[in-house]
PDB file of C-alpha atoms in Angstrom:
ATOM      1  CA  GLU E 238      -8.763 -14.538   2.720  1.00 50.00           C
ATOM      2  CA  SER E 239      -8.731 -17.748   4.214  1.00 53.00           C
ATOM      3  CA  VAL E 240      -6.645 -17.000   7.333  1.00 57.00           C
ATOM      4  CA  ARG E 241      -8.482 -13.598   7.701  1.00 57.00           C
ATOM      5  CA  LEU E 242     -11.477 -15.716   8.106  1.00 57.00           C
ATOM      6  CA  LEU E 243     -10.311 -17.995  10.182  1.00 59.00           C
ATOM      7  CA  HIS E 244      -9.193 -15.109  12.749  1.00 62.00           C
ATOM      8  CA  GLU E 245     -12.747 -14.185  12.196  1.00 58.00           C
ATOM      9  CA  LEU E 246     -14.233 -17.138  13.393  1.00 58.00           C
ATOM     10  CA  GLN E 247     -12.175 -17.504  16.007  1.00 61.00           C
ATOM     11  CA  TYR E 248     -13.086 -14.017  17.400  1.00 61.00           C
ATOM     12  CA  PHE E 249     -16.137 -14.823  17.631  1.00 57.00           C
ATOM     13  CA  LYS E 250     -16.052 -18.657  18.782  1.00 57.00           C
ATOM     14  CA  ASP E 251     -14.224 -16.368  20.895  1.00 62.00           C
ATOM     15  CA  GLN E 252     -16.838 -14.064  22.444  1.00 59.00           C
ATOM     16  CA  SER E 253     -19.765 -16.142  22.572  1.00 57.00           C
ATOM     17  CA  PRO E 254     -18.132 -19.629  22.938  1.00 52.00           C
ATOM     18  CA  ASN E 255     -21.251 -21.517  23.820  1.00 54.00           C
ATOM     19  CA  TYR E 256     -23.794 -20.151  21.275  1.00 50.00           C
ATOM     20  CA  ILE E 257     -21.248 -22.131  18.803  1.00 50.00           C
ATOM     21  CA  ASN E 258     -21.449 -25.101  19.939  1.00 54.00           C
ATOM     22  CA  THR E 259     -25.006 -25.492  20.002  1.00 55.00           C
ATOM     23  CA  MET E 260     -24.927 -24.133  15.974  1.00 54.00           C
ATOM     24  CA  THR E 261     -26.337 -25.603  13.011  1.00 62.00           C
ATOM     25  CA  LEU E 262     -24.544 -25.921   9.889  1.00 58.00           C
ATOM     26  CA  GLY E 263     -26.731 -23.328   8.328  1.00 61.00           C
ATOM     27  CA  GLU E 264     -25.998 -20.807  10.978  1.00 61.00           C
ATOM     28  CA  TRP E 265     -22.099 -21.842  10.376  1.00 56.00           C
ATOM     29  CA  MET E 266     -22.195 -21.086   7.019  1.00 59.00           C
ATOM     30  CA  ASP E 267     -24.493 -17.579   7.105  1.00 60.00           C
ATOM     31  CA  ILE E 268     -21.314 -15.785   9.707  1.00 58.00           C
ATOM     32  CA  CYS E 269     -18.952 -17.969   7.198  1.00 59.00           C
ATOM     33  CA  LEU E 270     -20.418 -15.852   4.173  1.00 57.00           C
ATOM     34  CA  GLU E 271     -21.084 -12.459   6.112  1.00 60.00           C
ATOM     35  CA  VAL E 272     -17.377 -12.844   6.876  1.00 55.00           C
ATOM     36  CA  TYR E 273     -15.947 -13.111   3.372  1.00 54.00           C
ATOM     37  CA  LEU E 274     -18.848 -10.499   1.988  1.00 52.00           C
ATOM     38  CA  LYS E 275     -17.015  -7.677   4.754  1.00 57.00           C
ATOM     39  CA  ASN E 276     -13.456  -8.688   4.030  1.00 55.00           C
ATOM     40  CA  SER E 277     -14.224  -8.755   0.566  1.00 50.00           C
ATOM     41  CA  LEU E 278     -15.889  -5.121   0.216  1.00 47.00           C
ATOM     42  CA  LYS E 279     -13.046  -3.999   2.538  1.00 61.00           C
ATOM     43  CA  GLN E 280     -10.098  -5.424  -0.411  1.00 61.00           C
ATOM     44  CA  SER E 281     -12.081  -3.772  -3.261  1.00 59.00           C
ATOM     45  CA  THR E 282     -12.118  -0.549  -1.061  1.00 67.00           C
ATOM     46  CA  TYR E 283      -9.186  -0.994  -0.481  1.00 68.00           C
ATOM     47  CA  ASN E 284      -7.973  -1.925  -3.868  1.00 75.00           C
ATOM     48  CA  SER E 285     -10.350   1.786  -5.419  1.00 80.00           C
ATOM     49  CA  TYR E 286      -7.543   3.324  -2.476  1.00 83.00           C
ATOM     50  CA  VAL E 287      -4.445   1.749  -4.343  1.00 84.00           C
ATOM     51  CA  CYS E 288      -5.613   2.679  -8.215  1.00 85.00           C
ATOM     52  CA  TYR E 289      -5.848   6.961  -6.985  1.00 88.00           C
ATOM     53  CA  ILE E 290      -2.705   6.319  -5.465  1.00 89.00           C
ATOM     54  CA  GLU E 291      -0.756   4.368  -8.548  1.00 89.00           C
ATOM     55  CA  LYS E 292      -2.929   6.927 -11.264  1.00 90.00           C
ATOM     56  CA  HIS E 293      -2.445  10.261  -8.887  1.00 91.00           C
ATOM     57  CA  PHE E 294       1.621   9.434  -7.016  1.00 91.00           C
ATOM     58  CA  LYS E 295       3.206  12.299  -8.921  1.00 94.00           C
ATOM     59  CA  GLU E 296       0.981  15.015  -7.767  1.00 94.00           C
ATOM     60  CA  ASP E 297       1.177  16.366  -4.189  1.00 93.00           C
ATOM     61  CA  LEU E 298      -0.785  13.704  -2.884  1.00 93.00           C
ATOM     62  CA  SER E 299      -1.090  13.240   0.943  1.00 94.00           C
ATOM     63  CA  ALA E 300      -3.168  10.446   3.091  1.00 94.00           C
ATOM     64  CA  ALA E 301      -5.513  13.804   4.228  1.00 94.00           C
ATOM     65  CA  ASP E 302      -6.258  13.889   0.039  1.00 92.00           C
ATOM     66  CA  VAL E 303      -6.839   9.993  -0.553  1.00 90.00           C
ATOM     67  CA  ALA E 304      -9.162  10.218   2.691  1.00 89.00           C
ATOM     68  CA  ALA E 305     -11.362  13.155   1.399  1.00 89.00           C
ATOM     69  CA  LYS E 306     -11.845  11.038  -1.307  1.00 87.00           C
ATOM     70  CA  ALA E 307     -12.673   8.545   0.236  1.00 83.00           C
ATOM     71  CA  GLY E 308     -14.828   9.895   2.717  1.00 85.00           C
ATOM     72  CA  LEU E 309     -12.479   9.226   5.546  1.00 86.00           C
ATOM     73  CA  SER E 310     -11.730  10.727   8.505  1.00 91.00           C
ATOM     74  CA  ARG E 311      -7.417  10.954   7.728  1.00 94.00           C
ATOM     75  CA  GLU E 312      -6.955   8.866  10.647  1.00 94.00           C
ATOM     76  CA  HIS E 313      -9.715   5.836   9.783  1.00 89.00           C
ATOM     77  CA  PHE E 314      -8.201   5.984   6.145  1.00 89.00           C
ATOM     78  CA  SER E 315      -4.542   5.751   7.549  1.00 92.00           C
ATOM     79  CA  ARG E 316      -5.627   3.076  10.156  1.00 89.00           C
ATOM     80  CA  ILE E 317      -7.483   1.345   7.444  1.00 85.00           C
ATOM     81  CA  PHE E 318      -4.753   1.620   4.841  1.00 86.00           C
ATOM     82  CA  ARG E 319      -1.728   0.149   6.877  1.00 88.00           C
ATOM     83  CA  GLU E 320      -4.191  -2.588   7.613  1.00 84.00           C
ATOM     84  CA  TYR E 321      -4.002  -4.105   4.434  1.00 81.00           C
ATOM     85  CA  THR E 322      -0.933  -3.014   3.086  1.00 82.00           C
ATOM     86  CA  GLY E 323       1.283  -3.274   6.354  1.00 86.00           C
ATOM     87  CA  VAL E 324       3.214   0.031   6.476  1.00 91.00           C
ATOM     88  CA  THR E 325       1.226   3.109   6.081  1.00 93.00           C
ATOM     89  CA  PHE E 326       0.844   5.184   3.747  1.00 93.00           C
ATOM     90  CA  LYS E 327       3.714   7.932   3.246  1.00 95.00           C
ATOM     91  CA  GLN E 328       5.825   5.002   2.825  1.00 94.00           C
ATOM     92  CA  PHE E 329       3.773   2.866   0.619  1.00 92.00           C
ATOM     93  CA  LEU E 330       3.733   5.988  -1.623  1.00 94.00           C
ATOM     94  CA  THR E 331       8.086   6.543  -1.364  1.00 95.00           C
ATOM     95  CA  SER E 332       7.996   2.969  -2.167  1.00 92.00           C
ATOM     96  CA  LEU E 333       6.213   3.048  -5.691  1.00 93.00           C
ATOM     97  CA  ARG E 334       8.326   6.937  -6.607  1.00 94.00           C
ATOM     98  CA  LEU E 335      11.113   4.943  -6.209  1.00 95.00           C
ATOM     99  CA  ALA E 336       9.951   1.910  -8.098  1.00 94.00           C
ATOM    100  CA  VAL E 337       9.199   4.173 -10.607  1.00 94.00           C
ATOM    101  CA  ALA E 338      12.204   6.092 -10.021  1.00 95.00           C
ATOM    102  CA  TYR E 339      14.463   3.307 -10.023  1.00 94.00           C
ATOM    103  CA  ARG E 340      13.356   2.419 -13.733  1.00 93.00           C
ATOM    104  CA  LEU E 341      14.021   5.554 -15.191  1.00 94.00           C
ATOM    105  CA  LEU E 342      17.645   6.073 -13.679  1.00 95.00           C
ATOM    106  CA  VAL E 343      18.744   2.982 -14.755  1.00 91.00           C
ATOM    107  CA  GLY E 344      16.747   2.760 -18.137  1.00 91.00           C
ATOM    108  CA  THR E 345      17.503   6.066 -19.032  1.00 93.00           C
ATOM    109  CA  GLU E 346      19.364   9.625 -19.801  1.00 93.00           C
ATOM    110  CA  LEU E 347      17.472  11.340 -17.576  1.00 95.00           C
ATOM    111  CA  SER E 348      19.042  13.894 -15.174  1.00 96.00           C
ATOM    112  CA  THR E 349      18.432  12.862 -11.428  1.00 95.00           C
ATOM    113  CA  MET E 350      16.016  16.259 -11.855  1.00 97.00           C
ATOM    114  CA  ASP E 351      13.841  15.430 -14.373  1.00 97.00           C
ATOM    115  CA  ILE E 352      14.029  12.076 -12.634  1.00 97.00           C
ATOM    116  CA  ALA E 353      12.671  12.839  -9.154  1.00 97.00           C
ATOM    117  CA  LEU E 354       9.873  14.761 -10.701  1.00 96.00           C
ATOM    118  CA  SER E 355       8.826  12.416 -12.962  1.00 95.00           C
ATOM    119  CA  ALA E 356       7.895   9.529  -9.982  1.00 95.00           C
ATOM    120  CA  GLY E 357       6.412  12.119  -8.143  1.00 96.00           C
ATOM    121  CA  PHE E 358       9.225  14.011  -6.043  1.00 97.00           C
ATOM    122  CA  PRO E 359       9.078  17.392  -4.898  1.00 95.00           C
ATOM    123  CA  ASP E 360      12.864  18.073  -6.414  1.00 95.00           C
ATOM    124  CA  SER E 361      15.541  16.169  -6.598  1.00 95.00           C
ATOM    125  CA  GLN E 362      17.377  16.154  -2.447  1.00 96.00           C
ATOM    126  CA  ASN E 363      14.160  14.953  -1.808  1.00 96.00           C
ATOM    127  CA  PHE E 364      14.318  11.760  -4.644  1.00 97.00           C
ATOM    128  CA  SER E 365      18.541  11.911  -3.358  1.00 97.00           C
ATOM    129  CA  ARG E 366      17.783  11.399  -0.001  1.00 97.00           C
ATOM    130  CA  HIS E 367      14.804   8.689  -0.064  1.00 97.00           C
ATOM    131  CA  PHE E 368      16.872   6.615  -3.191  1.00 96.00           C
ATOM    132  CA  LYS E 369      20.231   6.621  -0.773  1.00 95.00           C
ATOM    133  CA  GLN E 370      18.112   5.197   2.152  1.00 95.00           C
ATOM    134  CA  HIS E 371      17.013   2.910   0.125  1.00 93.00           C
ATOM    135  CA  TYR E 372      19.222   1.574  -2.212  1.00 91.00           C
ATOM    136  CA  GLY E 373      22.492   2.497   0.000  1.00 92.00           C
ATOM    137  CA  CYS E 374      23.652   5.300  -1.948  1.00 93.00           C
ATOM    138  CA  PRO E 375      22.889   8.092  -4.024  1.00 95.00           C
ATOM    139  CA  PRO E 376      21.288   8.013  -7.357  1.00 96.00           C
ATOM    140  CA  ALA E 377      23.636   9.025  -9.458  1.00 93.00           C
ATOM    141  CA  GLU E 378      26.352   7.011  -7.636  1.00 94.00           C
ATOM    142  CA  TYR E 379      24.070   4.167  -8.169  1.00 93.00           C
ATOM    143  CA  ARG E 380      24.134   5.060 -11.763  1.00 93.00           C
ATOM    144  CA  ARG E 381      27.735   5.108 -12.271  1.00 90.00           C
ATOM    145  CA  THR E 382      28.237   2.130 -10.161  1.00 88.00           C
ATOM    146  CA  CYS E 383      25.317  -0.505 -10.981  1.00 81.00           C
ATOM    147  CA  ALA E 384      22.833   0.124 -13.841  1.00 68.00           C
ATOM    148  CA  ARG E 385      23.933  -1.742 -16.402  1.00 60.00           C
ATOM    149  CA  PRO E 386      24.916   0.816 -19.620  1.00 57.00           C
ATOM    150  CA  SER E 387      23.327  -1.101 -22.234  1.00 51.00           C
ATOM    151  CA  ALA E 388      20.365  -0.429 -20.380  1.00 49.00           C
ATOM    152  CA  ARG E 389      19.934   2.844 -20.515  1.00 47.00           C
ATOM    153  CA  LYS E 390      18.553   4.877 -23.503  1.00 49.00           C
TER     154      LYS E 390
END
């Protein structure tokens, strides 16, 4: 948060160098407060997006769906989301689903299909493809070779 505030103040300084040199401490504090409040609102909004995604990740969810809930265009939502997370909506959603699937894979005896559906993937092939891309091997092989048998229930 502090780094973001400094970047915004630097931007303001770059845009109005003469004004900055004549500002009083009170004026600086007003600008700092304004930037802080603006960023706090953005962070709060971003947190609400993430909470919605975490609650609905098992559903057939798209950036357009979340944007519509937020009253934003898909493009604007995607831009804001990437700004705050550093990844696209789809990458975030897939990572969330993979984390859930991983816990189910190493901690249960559920079938690959059941894990896929429980984690929000549309089918086991889609789940297997994403899992292999992320972990380097298919889920069934990972379970056989990497997961501790005592951890599964």
